[in-house]
Amino acid sequence: SDVKPDGTKMDGVGRSGDDINEYNLSAAYDVSTASYNQNFSVSAQEANPRGVEFKPDGTKMYVVGTSGDDINEYNLSTAWDVSTASYSQNFSVSGQETNPYAVRFKPDGTKMFVTGTTGDDINEYNLSTAWDVSTASYVQNFATGDSTQNAIAFSDDGTKMYTSGSTLDYIKEW
């Protein structure tokens, strides 16, 4: 899932509905105040969505899943409103990960990181045009020691990376 930077919206992946579910938070960053708002189906591009990421300004959404083994890019005509999303393009990561679960971007959109349950690594890509997945190129990977990676996150300044997987069942800080 992903959270709007001001903490007032939260978006999560609906695996059984093949959609992105949007919630409003009446108190910023307090999930106990969440109320369902709406959803957006991604089933035409991904039958098994696992992760979602947004451009910091909310005008782009990226969905990763295990059916297409790719990153699907959507444009949002109204920032942070998933009902205004329209499919743009995709980028296959199947050469590095055949069960992708999570995608994260460098805040300026020039790097993309993908992890999943097939590899025990984080895959790094450069984007020659920021936020445009069609310009992605594979750079390298980083082994985490957990054979079923589920998630990846970074500190705001990019100096720390956090990974989690279901084999070791804990969060690692790098």
PDB file of N, CA, C and O in Angstrom, residues 74-135:
ATOM      1  N   TYR A  74       0.042   4.166 -14.665  1.00  0.00           N
ATOM      2  CA  TYR A  74      -1.242   4.831 -14.899  1.00  0.00           C
ATOM      3  C   TYR A  74      -1.084   6.325 -14.671  1.00  0.00           C
ATOM      4  O   TYR A  74      -0.327   6.740 -13.782  1.00  0.00           O
ATOM      5  N   ASN A  75      -1.803   7.125 -15.444  1.00  0.00           N
ATOM      6  CA  ASN A  75      -1.869   8.569 -15.225  1.00  0.00           C
ATOM      7  C   ASN A  75      -3.153   8.879 -14.468  1.00  0.00           C
ATOM      8  O   ASN A  75      -4.203   8.296 -14.759  1.00  0.00           O
ATOM      9  N   LEU A  76      -3.071   9.798 -13.504  1.00  0.00           N
ATOM     10  CA  LEU A  76      -4.252  10.247 -12.766  1.00  0.00           C
ATOM     11  C   LEU A  76      -4.511  11.694 -13.137  1.00  0.00           C
ATOM     12  O   LEU A  76      -3.669  12.563 -12.885  1.00  0.00           O
ATOM     13  N   SER A  77      -5.657  11.976 -13.760  1.00  0.00           N
ATOM     14  CA  SER A  77      -5.951  13.349 -14.183  1.00  0.00           C
ATOM     15  C   SER A  77      -6.226  14.253 -12.983  1.00  0.00           C
ATOM     16  O   SER A  77      -6.020  15.462 -13.065  1.00  0.00           O
ATOM     17  N   THR A  78      -6.696  13.673 -11.869  1.00  0.00           N
ATOM     18  CA  THR A  78      -6.813  14.392 -10.604  1.00  0.00           C
ATOM     19  C   THR A  78      -5.909  13.690  -9.614  1.00  0.00           C
ATOM     20  O   THR A  78      -6.090  12.486  -9.352  1.00  0.00           O
ATOM     21  N   ALA A  79      -4.927  14.396  -9.097  1.00  0.00           N
ATOM     22  CA  ALA A  79      -3.941  13.795  -8.192  1.00  0.00           C
ATOM     23  C   ALA A  79      -4.610  13.076  -7.033  1.00  0.00           C
ATOM     24  O   ALA A  79      -5.569  13.585  -6.441  1.00  0.00           O
ATOM     25  N   TRP A  80      -4.129  11.867  -6.757  1.00  0.00           N
ATOM     26  CA  TRP A  80      -4.561  11.037  -5.630  1.00  0.00           C
ATOM     27  C   TRP A  80      -5.999  10.535  -5.751  1.00  0.00           C
ATOM     28  O   TRP A  80      -6.537   9.986  -4.790  1.00  0.00           O
ATOM     29  N   ASP A  81      -6.633  10.667  -6.896  1.00  0.00           N
ATOM     30  CA  ASP A  81      -7.996  10.189  -7.084  1.00  0.00           C
ATOM     31  C   ASP A  81      -7.943   9.005  -8.050  1.00  0.00           C
ATOM     32  O   ASP A  81      -7.855   9.185  -9.267  1.00  0.00           O
ATOM     33  N   VAL A  82      -8.012   7.776  -7.522  1.00  0.00           N
ATOM     34  CA  VAL A  82      -7.841   6.599  -8.373  1.00  0.00           C
ATOM     35  C   VAL A  82      -8.946   6.446  -9.405  1.00  0.00           C
ATOM     36  O   VAL A  82      -8.745   5.778 -10.424  1.00  0.00           O
ATOM     37  N   SER A  83     -10.097   7.063  -9.184  1.00  0.00           N
ATOM     38  CA  SER A  83     -11.172   6.961 -10.177  1.00  0.00           C
ATOM     39  C   SER A  83     -10.813   7.684 -11.470  1.00  0.00           C
ATOM     40  O   SER A  83     -11.447   7.457 -12.500  1.00  0.00           O
ATOM     41  N   THR A  84      -9.782   8.537 -11.450  1.00  0.00           N
ATOM     42  CA  THR A  84      -9.375   9.266 -12.651  1.00  0.00           C
ATOM     43  C   THR A  84      -8.165   8.624 -13.336  1.00  0.00           C
ATOM     44  O   THR A  84      -7.582   9.206 -14.245  1.00  0.00           O
ATOM     45  N   ALA A  85      -7.803   7.416 -12.908  1.00  0.00           N
ATOM     46  CA  ALA A  85      -6.633   6.735 -13.470  1.00  0.00           C
ATOM     47  C   ALA A  85      -6.926   6.209 -14.865  1.00  0.00           C
ATOM     48  O   ALA A  85      -8.029   5.760 -15.167  1.00  0.00           O
ATOM     49  N   SER A  86      -5.905   6.275 -15.709  1.00  0.00           N
ATOM     50  CA  SER A  86      -5.986   5.672 -17.040  1.00  0.00           C
ATOM     51  C   SER A  86      -4.658   4.985 -17.330  1.00  0.00           C
ATOM     52  O   SER A  86      -3.585   5.516 -17.023  1.00  0.00           O
ATOM     53  N   TYR A  87      -4.740   3.806 -17.920  1.00  0.00           N
ATOM     54  CA  TYR A  87      -3.535   3.016 -18.208  1.00  0.00           C
ATOM     55  C   TYR A  87      -2.652   3.728 -19.216  1.00  0.00           C
ATOM     56  O   TYR A  87      -3.145   4.265 -20.208  1.00  0.00           O
ATOM     57  N   SER A  88      -1.347   3.711 -18.962  1.00  0.00           N
ATOM     58  CA  SER A  88      -0.400   4.356 -19.852  1.00  0.00           C
ATOM     59  C   SER A  88       0.490   3.346 -20.561  1.00  0.00           C
ATOM     60  O   SER A  88       0.493   3.256 -21.783  1.00  0.00           O
ATOM     61  N   GLN A  89       1.263   2.559 -19.776  1.00  0.00           N
ATOM     62  CA  GLN A  89       2.232   1.634 -20.358  1.00  0.00           C
ATOM     63  C   GLN A  89       2.752   0.702 -19.280  1.00  0.00           C
ATOM     64  O   GLN A  89       2.407   0.844 -18.116  1.00  0.00           O
ATOM     65  N   ASN A  90       3.610  -0.258 -19.702  1.00  0.00           N
ATOM     66  CA  ASN A  90       4.194  -1.152 -18.718  1.00  0.00           C
ATOM     67  C   ASN A  90       5.663  -1.425 -19.030  1.00  0.00           C
ATOM     68  O   ASN A  90       6.162  -1.060 -20.092  1.00  0.00           O
ATOM     69  N   PHE A  91       6.321  -2.067 -18.059  1.00  0.00           N
ATOM     70  CA  PHE A  91       7.719  -2.462 -18.216  1.00  0.00           C
ATOM     71  C   PHE A  91       7.868  -3.844 -17.596  1.00  0.00           C
ATOM     72  O   PHE A  91       7.564  -4.039 -16.414  1.00  0.00           O
ATOM     73  N   SER A  92       8.334  -4.807 -18.383  1.00  0.00           N
ATOM     74  CA  SER A  92       8.509  -6.170 -17.898  1.00  0.00           C
ATOM     75  C   SER A  92       9.740  -6.283 -17.002  1.00  0.00           C
ATOM     76  O   SER A  92      10.812  -5.772 -17.331  1.00  0.00           O
ATOM     77  N   VAL A  93       9.565  -6.965 -15.877  1.00  0.00           N
ATOM     78  CA  VAL A  93      10.692  -7.246 -14.978  1.00  0.00           C
ATOM     79  C   VAL A  93      10.950  -8.748 -14.920  1.00  0.00           C
ATOM     80  O   VAL A  93      11.697  -9.221 -14.075  1.00  0.00           O
ATOM     81  N   SER A  94      10.335  -9.516 -15.836  1.00  0.00           N
ATOM     82  CA  SER A  94      10.412 -10.975 -15.802  1.00  0.00           C
ATOM     83  C   SER A  94      11.830 -11.509 -15.951  1.00  0.00           C
ATOM     84  O   SER A  94      12.108 -12.627 -15.510  1.00  0.00           O
ATOM     85  N   GLY A  95      12.726 -10.744 -16.537  1.00  0.00           N
ATOM     86  CA  GLY A  95      14.119 -11.176 -16.646  1.00  0.00           C
ATOM     87  C   GLY A  95      14.815 -11.219 -15.295  1.00  0.00           C
ATOM     88  O   GLY A  95      15.809 -11.932 -15.127  1.00  0.00           O
ATOM     89  N   GLN A  96      14.301 -10.483 -14.322  1.00  0.00           N
ATOM     90  CA  GLN A  96      14.897 -10.444 -12.992  1.00  0.00           C
ATOM     91  C   GLN A  96      13.981 -11.042 -11.920  1.00  0.00           C
ATOM     92  O   GLN A  96      14.453 -11.591 -10.940  1.00  0.00           O
ATOM     93  N   GLU A  97      12.656 -10.904 -12.067  1.00  0.00           N
ATOM     94  CA  GLU A  97      11.722 -11.351 -11.027  1.00  0.00           C
ATOM     95  C   GLU A  97      10.422 -11.836 -11.666  1.00  0.00           C
ATOM     96  O   GLU A  97       9.748 -11.069 -12.342  1.00  0.00           O
ATOM     97  N   THR A  98      10.084 -13.117 -11.446  1.00  0.00           N
ATOM     98  CA  THR A  98       8.875 -13.677 -12.051  1.00  0.00           C
ATOM     99  C   THR A  98       7.675 -13.681 -11.107  1.00  0.00           C
ATOM    100  O   THR A  98       6.583 -14.083 -11.512  1.00  0.00           O
ATOM    101  N   ASN A  99       7.840 -13.215  -9.889  1.00  0.00           N
ATOM    102  CA  ASN A  99       6.725 -13.042  -8.956  1.00  0.00           C
ATOM    103  C   ASN A  99       6.892 -11.716  -8.214  1.00  0.00           C
ATOM    104  O   ASN A  99       7.083 -11.691  -6.994  1.00  0.00           O
ATOM    105  N   PRO A 100       6.829 -10.594  -8.923  1.00  0.00           N
ATOM    106  CA  PRO A 100       7.064  -9.304  -8.265  1.00  0.00           C
ATOM    107  C   PRO A 100       5.950  -8.944  -7.287  1.00  0.00           C
ATOM    108  O   PRO A 100       4.771  -9.108  -7.598  1.00  0.00           O
ATOM    109  N   TYR A 101       6.348  -8.479  -6.109  1.00  0.00           N
ATOM    110  CA  TYR A 101       5.399  -8.108  -5.054  1.00  0.00           C
ATOM    111  C   TYR A 101       5.427  -6.620  -4.711  1.00  0.00           C
ATOM    112  O   TYR A 101       4.474  -6.110  -4.151  1.00  0.00           O
ATOM    113  N   ALA A 102       6.538  -5.955  -4.976  1.00  0.00           N
ATOM    114  CA  ALA A 102       6.642  -4.565  -4.549  1.00  0.00           C
ATOM    115  C   ALA A 102       7.484  -3.767  -5.536  1.00  0.00           C
ATOM    116  O   ALA A 102       8.441  -4.280  -6.119  1.00  0.00           O
ATOM    117  N   VAL A 103       7.112  -2.484  -5.697  1.00  0.00           N
ATOM    118  CA  VAL A 103       7.884  -1.543  -6.497  1.00  0.00           C
ATOM    119  C   VAL A 103       8.010  -0.244  -5.697  1.00  0.00           C
ATOM    120  O   VAL A 103       7.063   0.183  -5.047  1.00  0.00           O
ATOM    121  N   ARG A 104       9.182   0.348  -5.717  1.00  0.00           N
ATOM    122  CA  ARG A 104       9.440   1.629  -5.062  1.00  0.00           C
ATOM    123  C   ARG A 104      10.302   2.469  -5.995  1.00  0.00           C
ATOM    124  O   ARG A 104      11.074   1.938  -6.791  1.00  0.00           O
ATOM    125  N   PHE A 105      10.167   3.791  -5.870  1.00  0.00           N
ATOM    126  CA  PHE A 105      10.930   4.717  -6.697  1.00  0.00           C
ATOM    127  C   PHE A 105      11.759   5.645  -5.833  1.00  0.00           C
ATOM    128  O   PHE A 105      11.358   5.971  -4.708  1.00  0.00           O
ATOM    129  N   LYS A 106      12.872   6.078  -6.385  1.00  0.00           N
ATOM    130  CA  LYS A 106      13.620   7.185  -5.790  1.00  0.00           C
ATOM    131  C   LYS A 106      12.703   8.405  -5.879  1.00  0.00           C
ATOM    132  O   LYS A 106      11.959   8.548  -6.860  1.00  0.00           O
ATOM    133  N   PRO A 107      12.710   9.297  -4.879  1.00  0.00           N
ATOM    134  CA  PRO A 107      11.778  10.432  -4.893  1.00  0.00           C
ATOM    135  C   PRO A 107      11.780  11.279  -6.163  1.00  0.00           C
ATOM    136  O   PRO A 107      10.758  11.861  -6.509  1.00  0.00           O
ATOM    137  N   ASP A 108      12.898  11.312  -6.904  1.00  0.00           N
ATOM    138  CA  ASP A 108      12.923  12.097  -8.139  1.00  0.00           C
ATOM    139  C   ASP A 108      12.527  11.274  -9.370  1.00  0.00           C
ATOM    140  O   ASP A 108      12.521  11.767 -10.491  1.00  0.00           O
ATOM    141  N   GLY A 109      12.193   9.987  -9.164  1.00  0.00           N
ATOM    142  CA  GLY A 109      11.711   9.145 -10.257  1.00  0.00           C
ATOM    143  C   GLY A 109      12.758   8.620 -11.198  1.00  0.00           C
ATOM    144  O   GLY A 109      12.421   8.052 -12.234  1.00  0.00           O
ATOM    145  N   THR A 110      14.044   8.757 -10.884  1.00  0.00           N
ATOM    146  CA  THR A 110      15.102   8.311 -11.789  1.00  0.00           C
ATOM    147  C   THR A 110      15.602   6.894 -11.489  1.00  0.00           C
ATOM    148  O   THR A 110      16.410   6.364 -12.240  1.00  0.00           O
ATOM    149  N   LYS A 111      15.125   6.297 -10.397  1.00  0.00           N
ATOM    150  CA  LYS A 111      15.470   4.910 -10.062  1.00  0.00           C
ATOM    151  C   LYS A 111      14.211   4.181  -9.624  1.00  0.00           C
ATOM    152  O   LYS A 111      13.331   4.761  -8.999  1.00  0.00           O
ATOM    153  N   MET A 112      14.156   2.889  -9.961  1.00  0.00           N
ATOM    154  CA  MET A 112      13.046   2.033  -9.579  1.00  0.00           C
ATOM    155  C   MET A 112      13.625   0.777  -8.946  1.00  0.00           C
ATOM    156  O   MET A 112      14.653   0.260  -9.394  1.00  0.00           O
ATOM    157  N   PHE A 113      12.961   0.285  -7.906  1.00  0.00           N
ATOM    158  CA  PHE A 113      13.405  -0.906  -7.197  1.00  0.00           C
ATOM    159  C   PHE A 113      12.250  -1.897  -7.147  1.00  0.00           C
ATOM    160  O   PHE A 113      11.133  -1.534  -6.792  1.00  0.00           O
ATOM    161  N   VAL A 114      12.526  -3.159  -7.496  1.00  0.00           N
ATOM    162  CA  VAL A 114      11.499  -4.186  -7.550  1.00  0.00           C
ATOM    163  C   VAL A 114      11.974  -5.403  -6.775  1.00  0.00           C
ATOM    164  O   VAL A 114      13.142  -5.807  -6.873  1.00  0.00           O
ATOM    165  N   THR A 115      11.063  -5.985  -6.003  1.00  0.00           N
ATOM    166  CA  THR A 115      11.363  -7.222  -5.294  1.00  0.00           C
ATOM    167  C   THR A 115      10.174  -8.157  -5.408  1.00  0.00           C
ATOM    168  O   THR A 115       9.071  -7.736  -5.759  1.00  0.00           O
ATOM    169  N   GLY A 116      10.415  -9.442  -5.120  1.00  0.00           N
ATOM    170  CA  GLY A 116       9.346 -10.426  -5.216  1.00  0.00           C
ATOM    171  C   GLY A 116       9.715 -11.736  -4.570  1.00  0.00           C
ATOM    172  O   GLY A 116      10.788 -11.876  -3.978  1.00  0.00           O
ATOM    173  N   THR A 117       8.835 -12.717  -4.720  1.00  0.00           N
ATOM    174  CA  THR A 117       9.006 -13.971  -3.994  1.00  0.00           C
ATOM    175  C   THR A 117       9.836 -15.018  -4.723  1.00  0.00           C
ATOM    176  O   THR A 117      10.115 -16.068  -4.166  1.00  0.00           O
ATOM    177  N   THR A 118      10.233 -14.762  -5.966  1.00  0.00           N
ATOM    178  CA  THR A 118      11.065 -15.730  -6.672  1.00  0.00           C
ATOM    179  C   THR A 118      12.536 -15.559  -6.308  1.00  0.00           C
ATOM    180  O   THR A 118      13.226 -16.521  -6.028  1.00  0.00           O
ATOM    181  N   GLY A 119      13.010 -14.328  -6.304  1.00  0.00           N
ATOM    182  CA  GLY A 119      14.404 -14.076  -5.985  1.00  0.00           C
ATOM    183  C   GLY A 119      14.580 -13.717  -4.521  1.00  0.00           C
ATOM    184  O   GLY A 119      13.626 -13.483  -3.793  1.00  0.00           O
ATOM    185  N   ASP A 120      15.811 -13.701  -4.103  1.00  0.00           N
ATOM    186  CA  ASP A 120      16.124 -13.251  -2.743  1.00  0.00           C
ATOM    187  C   ASP A 120      16.877 -11.929  -2.844  1.00  0.00           C
ATOM    188  O   ASP A 120      17.902 -11.729  -2.221  1.00  0.00           O
ATOM    189  N   ASP A 121      16.313 -11.022  -3.667  1.00  0.00           N
ATOM    190  CA  ASP A 121      17.060  -9.800  -3.953  1.00  0.00           C
ATOM    191  C   ASP A 121      16.153  -8.607  -4.223  1.00  0.00           C
ATOM    192  O   ASP A 121      14.946  -8.740  -4.355  1.00  0.00           O
ATOM    193  N   ILE A 122      16.797  -7.451  -4.269  1.00  0.00           N
ATOM    194  CA  ILE A 122      16.176  -6.201  -4.695  1.00  0.00           C
ATOM    195  C   ILE A 122      16.789  -5.871  -6.041  1.00  0.00           C
ATOM    196  O   ILE A 122      18.017  -5.838  -6.185  1.00  0.00           O
ATOM    197  N   ASN A 123      15.951  -5.637  -7.041  1.00  0.00           N
ATOM    198  CA  ASN A 123      16.429  -5.313  -8.383  1.00  0.00           C
ATOM    199  C   ASN A 123      16.342  -3.813  -8.610  1.00  0.00           C
ATOM    200  O   ASN A 123      15.311  -3.203  -8.357  1.00  0.00           O
ATOM    201  N   GLU A 124      17.446  -3.234  -9.081  1.00  0.00           N
ATOM    202  CA  GLU A 124      17.542  -1.786  -9.297  1.00  0.00           C
ATOM    203  C   GLU A 124      17.534  -1.475 -10.782  1.00  0.00           C
ATOM    204  O   GLU A 124      18.200  -2.140 -11.579  1.00  0.00           O
ATOM    205  N   TYR A 125      16.759  -0.432 -11.137  1.00  0.00           N
ATOM    206  CA  TYR A 125      16.651   0.016 -12.528  1.00  0.00           C
ATOM    207  C   TYR A 125      16.872   1.528 -12.578  1.00  0.00           C
ATOM    208  O   TYR A 125      16.459   2.248 -11.670  1.00  0.00           O
ATOM    209  N   ASN A 126      17.503   1.995 -13.649  1.00  0.00           N
ATOM    210  CA  ASN A 126      17.602   3.429 -13.915  1.00  0.00           C
ATOM    211  C   ASN A 126      16.495   3.802 -14.906  1.00  0.00           C
ATOM    212  O   ASN A 126      16.200   3.030 -15.824  1.00  0.00           O
ATOM    213  N   LEU A 127      15.917   4.987 -14.720  1.00  0.00           N
ATOM    214  CA  LEU A 127      14.937   5.511 -15.669  1.00  0.00           C
ATOM    215  C   LEU A 127      15.556   6.739 -16.318  1.00  0.00           C
ATOM    216  O   LEU A 127      15.849   7.730 -15.640  1.00  0.00           O
ATOM    217  N   SER A 128      15.789   6.689 -17.621  1.00  0.00           N
ATOM    218  CA  SER A 128      16.416   7.827 -18.304  1.00  0.00           C
ATOM    219  C   SER A 128      15.483   9.034 -18.349  1.00  0.00           C
ATOM    220  O   SER A 128      15.946  10.172 -18.410  1.00  0.00           O
ATOM    221  N   THR A 129      14.176   8.795 -18.327  1.00  0.00           N
ATOM    222  CA  THR A 129      13.187   9.853 -18.167  1.00  0.00           C
ATOM    223  C   THR A 129      12.447   9.569 -16.865  1.00  0.00           C
ATOM    224  O   THR A 129      11.841   8.497 -16.718  1.00  0.00           O
ATOM    225  N   ALA A 130      12.528  10.490 -15.928  1.00  0.00           N
ATOM    226  CA  ALA A 130      11.935  10.284 -14.612  1.00  0.00           C
ATOM    227  C   ALA A 130      10.463   9.896 -14.712  1.00  0.00           C
ATOM    228  O   ALA A 130       9.721  10.473 -15.503  1.00  0.00           O
ATOM    229  N   TRP A 131      10.081   8.896 -13.945  1.00  0.00           N
ATOM    230  CA  TRP A 131       8.700   8.430 -13.807  1.00  0.00           C
ATOM    231  C   TRP A 131       8.132   7.759 -15.055  1.00  0.00           C
ATOM    232  O   TRP A 131       6.951   7.460 -15.107  1.00  0.00           O
ATOM    233  N   ASP A 132       8.956   7.503 -16.072  1.00  0.00           N
ATOM    234  CA  ASP A 132       8.515   6.867 -17.310  1.00  0.00           C
ATOM    235  C   ASP A 132       9.089   5.451 -17.345  1.00  0.00           C
ATOM    236  O   ASP A 132      10.264   5.263 -17.670  1.00  0.00           O
ATOM    237  N   VAL A 133       8.260   4.432 -17.004  1.00  0.00           N
ATOM    238  CA  VAL A 133       8.787   3.070 -16.893  1.00  0.00           C
ATOM    239  C   VAL A 133       9.282   2.514 -18.222  1.00  0.00           C
ATOM    240  O   VAL A 133      10.102   1.595 -18.220  1.00  0.00           O
ATOM    241  N   SER A 134       8.826   3.062 -19.337  1.00  0.00           N
ATOM    242  CA  SER A 134       9.302   2.557 -20.627  1.00  0.00           C
ATOM    243  C   SER A 134      10.781   2.868 -20.843  1.00  0.00           C
ATOM    244  O   SER A 134      11.410   2.272 -21.706  1.00  0.00           O
ATOM    245  N   THR A 135      11.344   3.778 -20.045  1.00  0.00           N
ATOM    246  CA  THR A 135      12.763   4.132 -20.181  1.00  0.00           C
ATOM    247  C   THR A 135      13.635   3.423 -19.156  1.00  0.00           C
ATOM    248  O   THR A 135      14.818   3.757 -19.001  1.00  0.00           O
TER     249      THR A 135
END
